[in-house]
Short mmCIF file of C-alpha atoms in Angstrom, two decimals:
data_model
loop_
_atom_site.label_atom_id
_atom_site.label_comp_id
_atom_site.label_asym_id
_atom_site.label_seq_id
_atom_site.Cartn_x
_atom_site.Cartn_y
_atom_site.Cartn_z
CA MET I 947 0.00 0.00 0.00
CA ALA I 948 1.24 3.47 -0.83
CA LYS I 949 2.26 5.62 2.07
CA PHE I 950 0.92 9.17 1.95
CA ALA I 951 1.54 12.25 4.06
CA LEU I 952 -0.83 15.18 4.46
CA THR I 953 -0.47 18.53 6.20
CA ILE I 954 -3.68 20.37 7.10
CA LEU I 955 -3.63 24.18 7.19
CA GLY I 956 -6.24 26.87 7.73
CA ILE I 957 -7.86 25.85 11.02
CA ARG I 958 -7.23 26.66 14.66
CA GLY I 959 -6.37 23.05 15.40
CA ILE I 960 -7.65 19.72 16.64
CA PRO I 961 -9.18 18.10 18.61
CA ALA I 962 -12.11 20.19 17.45
CA ALA I 963 -13.42 22.71 19.97
CA HIS I 964 -15.59 24.76 17.62
CA GLY I 965 -16.10 25.49 13.96
CA GLY I 966 -17.09 23.41 10.97
CA PHE I 967 -13.62 23.18 9.45
CA GLU I 968 -12.12 22.10 12.79
CA THR I 969 -14.72 19.34 13.11
CA PHE I 970 -14.09 18.21 9.54
CA ALA I 971 -10.29 18.18 10.01
CA HIS I 972 -10.70 16.22 13.24
CA HIS I 973 -12.68 13.49 11.45
CA LEU I 974 -10.53 13.48 8.31
CA ALA I 975 -7.25 13.20 10.24
CA LEU I 976 -8.49 10.14 12.13
CA TRP I 977 -9.96 8.59 8.96
CA LEU I 978 -6.66 8.92 7.10
CA ARG I 979 -4.63 7.76 10.10
CA ASP I 980 -6.63 4.52 10.12
CA ARG I 981 -5.71 4.04 6.44
CA ASP I 982 -1.96 4.28 6.92
CA TRP I 983 -1.52 8.00 6.28
CA ASP I 984 0.82 10.29 8.19
CA VAL I 985 -1.17 13.41 9.09
CA THR I 986 0.11 16.71 10.45
CA VAL I 987 -2.20 19.49 11.65
CA TYR I 988 -1.10 23.04 12.48
CA CYS I 989 -2.63 24.50 15.64
CA GLN I 990 -2.88 28.19 16.50
CA GLY I 991 -1.21 29.13 19.77
CA SER I 992 1.41 27.50 21.95
CA PRO I 993 1.39 27.33 25.77
CA THR I 994 5.17 27.87 25.81
CA ASN I 995 5.08 30.68 23.21
CA ARG I 996 7.48 28.60 21.10
CA ARG I 997 6.94 26.31 18.15
CA GLU I 998 6.37 22.89 19.59
CA GLU I 999 5.07 19.50 18.52
CA SER I 1000 2.77 16.99 20.16
CA VAL I 1001 0.88 13.87 19.19
CA TRP I 1002 -2.87 13.42 19.59
CA GLU I 1003 -4.44 10.05 18.71
CA GLY I 1004 -1.57 9.32 16.34
CA ILE I 1005 -1.87 12.72 14.63
CA ARG I 1006 1.16 15.03 14.66
CA LEU I 1007 0.25 18.49 15.90
CA ILE I 1008 2.50 21.51 15.33
CA HIS I 1009 1.68 24.42 17.66
CA ILE I 1010 2.55 27.87 16.32
CA PRO I 1011 2.68 30.85 18.73
CA VAL I 1012 1.09 34.14 17.72
CA LYS I 1013 1.59 37.58 19.22
CA ARG I 1014 -1.69 39.14 18.11
CA ASP I 1015 -5.39 38.47 18.62
CA GLY I 1016 -8.33 38.46 16.20
CA ALA I 1017 -8.05 38.56 12.43
CA VAL I 1018 -4.48 39.90 12.49
CA GLY I 1019 -3.43 37.02 14.73
CA THR I 1020 -5.04 34.55 12.34
CA ILE I 1021 -3.08 36.01 9.41
CA GLU I 1022 0.11 35.82 11.48
CA PHE I 1023 -0.62 32.16 12.25
CA ASP I 1024 -1.36 31.36 8.62
CA VAL I 1025 1.88 32.96 7.44
CA LYS I 1026 4.01 31.15 10.03
CA SER I 1027 2.32 27.77 9.57
CA THR I 1028 2.51 27.95 5.76
CA LEU I 1029 6.24 28.72 5.85
CA ASP I 1030 6.75 25.85 8.28
CA ALA I 1031 4.59 23.48 6.19
CA LEU I 1032 6.86 23.97 3.18
CA LYS I 1033 9.44 21.88 5.08
CA GLN I 1034 7.05 18.95 5.69
CA PRO I 1035 6.77 15.87 3.46
CA GLY I 1036 3.71 15.15 1.36
CA MET I 1037 0.68 17.12 0.25
CA ILE I 1038 -1.15 20.09 1.77
CA LEU I 1039 -4.88 20.49 2.36
CA THR I 1040 -5.75 24.14 2.97
CA LEU I 1041 -9.17 24.83 4.49
CA GLY I 1042 -10.48 28.21 3.35
CA TYR I 1043 -9.01 30.96 1.19
CA ASN I 1044 -8.98 33.92 3.58
CA THR I 1045 -5.18 34.08 3.22
CA GLY I 1046 -5.15 32.80 -0.34
CA PHE I 1047 -2.05 34.84 -1.17
CA LEU I 1048 -0.06 32.25 0.78
CA SER I 1049 -1.07 29.45 -1.60
CA VAL I 1050 1.42 30.81 -4.11
CA MET I 1051 4.28 29.51 -1.93
CA PRO I 1052 3.59 25.75 -2.07
CA ARG I 1053 2.88 26.10 -5.80
CA LEU I 1054 6.31 27.66 -6.37
CA LYS I 1055 7.90 24.92 -4.25
CA GLY I 1056 6.18 22.19 -6.28
CA ILE I 1057 4.10 20.99 -3.32
CA MET I 1058 0.62 19.66 -4.15
CA ASN I 1059 -1.96 21.93 -2.48
CA PHE I 1060 -5.64 21.01 -2.33
CA ILE I 1061 -7.79 23.97 -1.26
CA ASN I 1062 -11.31 23.70 0.13
CA MET I 1063 -12.63 27.06 -1.03
CA ASP I 1064 -15.38 27.35 1.59
CA GLY I 1065 -18.22 29.79 0.74
CA LEU I 1066 -18.48 33.18 -0.96
CA GLU I 1067 -16.86 34.97 1.94
CA TRP I 1068 -16.45 38.26 0.07
CA LYS I 1069 -20.22 38.50 -0.34
CA ARG I 1070 -20.96 38.45 3.39
CA ALA I 1071 -22.73 41.56 4.60
CA LYS I 1072 -20.77 41.67 7.87
CA TYR I 1073 -17.56 42.71 6.12
CA SER I 1074 -16.51 46.26 5.25
CA LEU I 1075 -15.81 47.20 1.65
CA GLY I 1076 -12.08 46.92 2.29
CA ALA I 1077 -12.44 43.45 3.85
CA LYS I 1078 -14.62 42.32 0.94
CA ALA I 1079 -11.98 43.48 -1.54
CA TYR I 1080 -9.28 41.63 0.40
CA LEU I 1081 -11.32 38.42 0.42
CA TRP I 1082 -12.26 38.75 -3.25
CA LEU I 1083 -8.59 39.08 -4.17
CA ASN I 1084 -7.58 36.14 -1.98
CA GLU I 1085 -10.28 33.97 -3.53
CA ARG I 1086 -8.75 34.69 -6.95
CA LEU I 1087 -5.21 34.03 -5.77
CA ALA I 1088 -6.18 30.73 -4.14
CA ALA I 1089 -8.19 29.64 -7.18
CA TYR I 1090 -5.31 30.30 -9.54
CA SER I 1091 -2.46 28.91 -7.43
CA GLY I 1092 -4.08 25.89 -5.79
CA ASN I 1093 -3.49 22.60 -7.61
CA ARG I 1094 -7.03 21.30 -6.95
CA LEU I 1095 -10.05 23.25 -5.68
CA ILE I 1096 -12.70 21.55 -3.55
CA ALA I 1097 -16.22 22.99 -3.44
CA ASP I 1098 -18.67 21.83 -0.78
CA HIS I 1099 -21.75 22.65 -2.87
CA PRO I 1100 -22.63 22.57 -6.61
CA ALA I 1101 -23.31 26.31 -6.59
CA ILE I 1102 -19.82 26.95 -5.21
CA ALA I 1103 -18.37 24.70 -7.92
CA ASP I 1104 -20.29 26.68 -10.54
CA HIS I 1105 -18.93 29.93 -9.13
CA LEU I 1106 -15.34 28.64 -9.10
CA ALA I 1107 -15.74 27.56 -12.72
CA THR I 1108 -16.00 31.26 -13.60
CA ARG I 1109 -12.47 31.65 -12.18
CA VAL I 1110 -10.67 28.51 -13.38
CA SER I 1111 -11.26 25.45 -15.54
CA ARG I 1112 -13.96 23.14 -14.18
CA ASP I 1113 -11.49 20.27 -14.64
CA LYS I 1114 -9.59 21.66 -11.65
CA ILE I 1115 -12.65 21.54 -9.35
CA ASP I 1116 -14.05 18.67 -7.27
CA MET I 1117 -17.36 18.84 -5.38
CA ILE I 1118 -17.49 17.13 -1.97
CA PRO I 1119 -20.06 18.39 0.56
CA TYR I 1120 -19.74 18.73 4.32
CA GLY I 1121 -20.71 15.83 6.58
CA SER I 1122 -22.04 15.23 10.07
CA GLU I 1123 -22.87 12.56 12.60
CA ALA I 1124 -26.23 10.83 12.70
CA VAL I 1125 -28.29 11.50 15.82
CA ARG I 1126 -30.75 8.64 16.20
CA GLN I 1127 -31.46 9.12 19.89
CA ALA I 1128 -30.70 11.72 22.53
CA ASP I 1129 -31.23 12.08 26.26
CA PRO I 1130 -33.82 14.84 26.81
CA THR I 1131 -32.43 15.69 30.27
CA PRO I 1132 -30.34 18.71 29.16
CA LEU I 1133 -33.46 20.41 27.84
CA ALA I 1134 -34.93 20.95 31.30
CA ALA I 1135 -32.11 23.30 32.29
CA LEU I 1136 -32.98 25.42 29.24
CA GLY I 1137 -36.68 25.49 30.06
CA LEU I 1138 -37.57 23.36 27.04
CA GLU I 1139 -39.75 20.28 26.56
CA PRO I 1140 -39.23 17.62 23.87
CA GLY I 1141 -41.29 18.36 20.77
CA ARG I 1142 -42.32 21.78 22.07
CA PHE I 1143 -39.68 24.04 20.55
CA LEU I 1144 -37.88 25.10 17.38
CA THR I 1145 -34.09 25.53 17.16
CA LEU I 1146 -31.93 28.15 15.46
CA ILE I 1147 -28.11 27.89 15.60
CA ALA I 1148 -26.22 30.64 13.80
CA ARG I 1149 -23.91 33.58 14.29
CA PRO I 1150 -25.98 36.71 15.06
CA GLU I 1151 -25.43 38.43 11.72
CA PRO I 1152 -27.92 40.00 9.27
CA GLU I 1153 -27.07 37.56 6.45
CA ASN I 1154 -28.38 34.71 8.63
CA SER I 1155 -31.92 36.16 8.70
CA ILE I 1156 -32.18 35.83 12.47
CA LEU I 1157 -34.17 39.03 12.89
CA GLU I 1158 -36.68 37.94 10.23
CA ILE I 1159 -37.10 34.52 11.85
CA VAL I 1160 -37.58 35.98 15.33
CA GLN I 1161 -40.07 38.54 13.97
CA ALA I 1162 -41.99 35.79 12.18
CA PHE I 1163 -42.12 33.52 15.20
CA SER I 1164 -43.08 36.40 17.50
CA ALA I 1165 -45.87 37.65 15.24
CA LYS I 1166 -48.38 35.84 17.42
CA PRO I 1167 -48.45 33.40 20.36
CA ARG I 1168 -47.25 29.97 19.19
CA GLY I 1169 -47.69 27.78 22.26
CA ILE I 1170 -44.11 26.54 21.81
CA LYS I 1171 -40.66 28.09 22.18
CA LEU I 1172 -37.92 29.18 19.80
CA ALA I 1173 -34.40 28.52 21.08
CA VAL I 1174 -31.92 30.93 19.48
CA LEU I 1175 -28.37 29.81 20.21
CA GLY I 1176 -25.37 32.14 20.03
CA LYS I 1177 -23.79 35.01 21.91
CA TYR I 1178 -26.06 38.06 22.03
CA ASP I 1179 -24.83 41.39 23.34
CA THR I 1180 -27.34 44.23 23.44
CA ALA I 1181 -24.46 46.68 22.93
CA ALA I 1182 -24.36 45.45 19.32
CA SER I 1183 -27.19 47.07 17.37
CA TYR I 1184 -28.23 44.05 15.28
CA GLN I 1185 -28.17 41.71 18.25
CA ALA I 1186 -30.19 44.22 20.26
CA SER I 1187 -32.77 44.43 17.48
CA VAL I 1188 -33.15 40.65 17.50
CA LYS I 1189 -33.74 40.57 21.25
CA ASN I 1190 -36.14 43.52 21.08
CA ALA I 1191 -38.19 41.72 18.42
CA ALA I 1192 -38.49 38.55 20.49
CA SER I 1193 -41.69 37.54 22.23
CA GLU I 1194 -41.66 35.82 25.62
CA GLU I 1195 -41.66 32.49 23.81
CA VAL I 1196 -38.17 33.13 22.37
CA ILE I 1197 -35.25 32.07 24.57
CA PHE I 1198 -31.56 32.92 24.21
CA PRO I 1199 -29.55 30.21 26.01
CA GLY I 1200 -26.21 31.52 24.72
CA ALA I 1201 -23.56 29.70 22.73
CA ILE I 1202 -23.67 25.96 23.43
CA TYR I 1203 -20.81 23.65 22.44
CA ASP I 1204 -21.62 20.67 24.67
CA HIS I 1205 -22.35 17.76 22.32
CA PRO I 1206 -24.97 15.93 24.44
CA THR I 1207 -26.92 19.18 24.81
CA LEU I 1208 -26.70 19.94 21.08
CA HIS I 1209 -27.77 16.39 20.22
CA SER I 1210 -30.75 16.75 22.57
CA LEU I 1211 -31.73 20.10 21.06
CA ARG I 1212 -31.59 18.77 17.51
CA PHE I 1213 -33.21 15.41 18.14
CA HIS I 1214 -36.13 16.74 20.18
CA SER I 1215 -36.76 19.89 18.12
CA LEU I 1216 -39.98 20.24 16.14
CA ALA I 1217 -38.04 21.82 13.27
CA TYR I 1218 -34.79 23.60 12.52
CA MET I 1219 -34.85 27.27 11.47
CA HIS I 1220 -32.09 28.09 8.99
CA GLY I 1221 -31.77 31.63 7.70
CA HIS I 1222 -28.35 31.55 6.01
CA GLN I 1223 -28.39 33.50 2.74
CA VAL I 1224 -24.73 32.98 1.66
CA GLY I 1225 -22.54 29.90 1.76
CA GLY I 1226 -22.23 26.34 0.58
CA THR I 1227 -23.16 23.23 2.52
CA ASN I 1228 -23.73 24.68 5.99
CA PRO I 1229 -22.58 22.44 8.87
CA SER I 1230 -25.45 23.40 11.21
CA LEU I 1231 -28.02 22.56 8.55
CA VAL I 1232 -26.45 19.18 7.79
CA GLU I 1233 -26.21 18.40 11.51
CA ALA I 1234 -29.91 19.20 11.97
CA MET I 1235 -30.82 16.91 9.07
CA GLY I 1236 -28.68 14.15 10.59
CA ALA I 1237 -31.00 14.36 13.60
CA GLY I 1238 -34.09 14.12 11.40
CA ASN I 1239 -35.11 17.76 11.75
CA PRO I 1240 -37.66 19.23 9.34
CA VAL I 1241 -36.11 22.39 7.91
CA ILE I 1242 -37.60 25.87 7.56
CA ALA I 1243 -34.98 27.74 5.55
CA HIS I 1244 -34.23 30.91 3.66
CA ASP I 1245 -35.02 30.40 -0.03
CA ASN I 1246 -31.77 30.22 -1.98
CA ALA I 1247 -29.89 27.74 -4.14
CA PHE I 1248 -27.55 26.74 -1.30
CA ASN I 1249 -30.28 25.70 1.12
CA ARG I 1250 -32.56 24.15 -1.51
CA TRP I 1251 -29.84 21.78 -2.73
CA VAL I 1252 -28.92 20.67 0.79
CA ALA I 1253 -32.39 20.24 2.30
CA GLY I 1254 -34.46 19.49 -0.80
CA ASP I 1255 -37.91 18.18 0.12
CA ALA I 1256 -36.96 18.13 3.80
CA GLY I 1257 -37.36 21.90 3.75
CA ARG I 1258 -39.93 24.61 3.31
CA TYR I 1259 -38.58 27.97 2.21
CA PHE I 1260 -39.14 31.65 3.04
CA SER I 1261 -37.83 34.91 1.62
CA ASP I 1262 -38.74 37.39 4.39
CA ALA I 1263 -40.41 37.67 7.80
CA THR I 1264 -43.91 37.64 6.30
CA SER I 1265 -43.42 34.44 4.31
CA CYS I 1266 -41.63 32.83 7.27
CA ALA I 1267 -44.59 33.63 9.54
CA ALA I 1268 -46.96 32.13 6.98
CA LEU I 1269 -44.92 28.92 6.89
CA LEU I 1270 -44.96 28.67 10.67
CA ASP I 1271 -48.73 29.22 10.71
CA VAL I 1272 -49.22 26.25 8.39
CA LEU I 1273 -46.54 23.80 9.56
CA LEU I 1274 -47.04 24.13 13.31
CA ASP I 1275 -50.62 22.96 12.79
CA ASP I 1276 -49.63 20.07 10.51
CA PRO I 1277 -47.74 17.35 12.43
CA ALA I 1278 -48.10 14.94 9.49
CA ALA I 1279 -46.22 17.34 7.21
CA LEU I 1280 -43.48 17.84 9.80
CA LYS I 1281 -43.15 14.08 10.21
CA ALA I 1282 -42.79 13.58 6.45
CA MET I 1283 -40.21 16.37 6.25
CA GLY I 1284 -38.24 14.80 9.10
CA GLU I 1285 -38.18 11.44 7.33
CA GLU I 1286 -37.02 13.15 4.14
CA ALA I 1287 -34.26 14.93 6.13
CA ARG I 1288 -32.90 11.58 7.31
CA SER I 1289 -33.15 10.11 3.83
CA ARG I 1290 -31.34 13.06 2.24
CA TRP I 1291 -28.67 12.99 4.94
CA ASP I 1292 -28.11 9.25 4.49
CA ALA I 1293 -27.69 9.72 0.73
CA ALA I 1294 -25.32 12.69 0.75
CA PHE I 1295 -23.94 13.90 4.08
CA ASN I 1296 -22.76 11.01 6.26
CA TRP I 1297 -19.14 11.21 7.41
CA PRO I 1298 -17.87 7.87 6.02
CA MET I 1299 -19.04 8.82 2.52
CA ILE I 1300 -17.52 12.32 2.73
CA LEU I 1301 -14.21 11.27 4.27
CA GLU I 1302 -13.71 8.42 1.82
CA ALA I 1303 -14.38 10.81 -1.06
CA TYR I 1304 -11.56 13.02 0.27
CA ARG I 1305 -9.19 10.07 0.65
CA LEU I 1306 -9.82 8.90 -2.89
CA LEU I 1307 -9.36 12.41 -4.28
CA LEU I 1308 -6.09 12.95 -2.39
CA GLU I 1309 -4.70 9.58 -3.44
CA ARG I 1310 -5.86 9.88 -7.05
CA LYS I 1311 -4.68 13.44 -7.68
CA GLY I 1312 -1.77 13.55 -5.24
CA THR I 1313 1.36 11.43 -5.16
CA PRO I 1314 2.94 9.11 -2.59
CA SER I 1315 5.48 11.35 -0.95
CA LEU I 1316 7.15 9.77 2.04
CA PRO I 1317 10.63 8.27 1.61
CA GLY I 1318 10.28 4.77 0.23
CA ALA I 1319 6.61 5.23 -0.71
CA HIS I 1320 5.37 2.90 -3.39
CA GLY I 1321 2.13 1.97 -5.13
#
C-alpha cells in the first residue's frame, strides 16, 4: 500500500473545539490515520510561546505561537504555519481561502496543495468594503495557485468555474454525525420540553436572517418556544434588534458547544430554522438533518440543494410567519419532512461517505510522498 503524508492548514487546530472546518479536520485526520496515512495538523497558539510539537491520537500536531489576537493574529498564524509546512513531506490540504495569497508559496515549491474554497466569503454583509476586496482578491489568488479546488456545494463549484477550468474543481459536501437518539435531560435546564420548541443555531449576523425569523415567530403566540443559540450582546445594534423583536416564547440560552446538549436540542426539536443566505453546505443545517429535523430555511440555491424536500422555504419575515402558521398545525407534514431529512442525509452527508471521497481524491490526484513510498 502506498504511504501518503498530508499537512492540514487553515484551522485553529484539533481536537475540534468549535467550527465546521475544525470538526471536519478532526474526522478526516483520524480517517486517514486509520488508512496508513501520516497526518500533520497546524494549531494556532502555543502554551510555551514557542513552536512545539505533540501527538494526539496518532496525529502530529504543530503548535505555532502568535503575538496578536483576532483577524491579524489569524493572518500571522497562517503565514508562520505555511512557511513551516513547506518543510514537511507530502501534500497540503488548505481549508479556506482567507489568506489565499499564501497558496502561491507551495505552488512555487512544487508541493501539491488542495484547497477547500469554503463559501463566498467576500459577499458576506458583515464585512466592510475593504475586507470584501481583500477576500475577493484572496479567492482569486487561491483559485489560480491551488493545484485542486474543492467545493462543498454545486453552486460553489459553478462559481469557481468562472475563475478557473472546471477540470480543476471537485465537489465534496460537508458531513455530520447521525443523531438517532438523545437524552432529553439537558433540555430541562434550558426550560424546554421535547417536541415543544424550534431551534436556530447561527452567528448573530444580518445575512443569517435571524431578525426575520424571530419577527416571524413572535408575530403571534405559538404555544411553543424558539431557542436561538449564540452570543447576544445588546451593545451590538443588530443583536439588540433581535432581542427587542423577540416575544416571551423566544429564549436565548447563549452559545452551546456541549455535544450531548446539542444532540438533545436537535433530536427533540420540532423543526430547525435556517436563515443563512450565503454559503455552501452549511454544517449546522447538515447536523440538523442528521438528527431528522424538518427544515424551515431561507429560499436560496444553497439551502434548496442541501435540504431538498426536507425543507420549506421563506424569503422574508412575512413568508416565514406564513410557513410557521401552516406547519405548526400540521404534524403529518413535519413528520414527512423529518423522514425526508434523514433520507437526504443518508444519501449525501454522512461522514464515512464524505471522508472516503476526500481520501480517494487525495490519493488519485496527489502522489505518494514519504521516503520509500510505493504503489
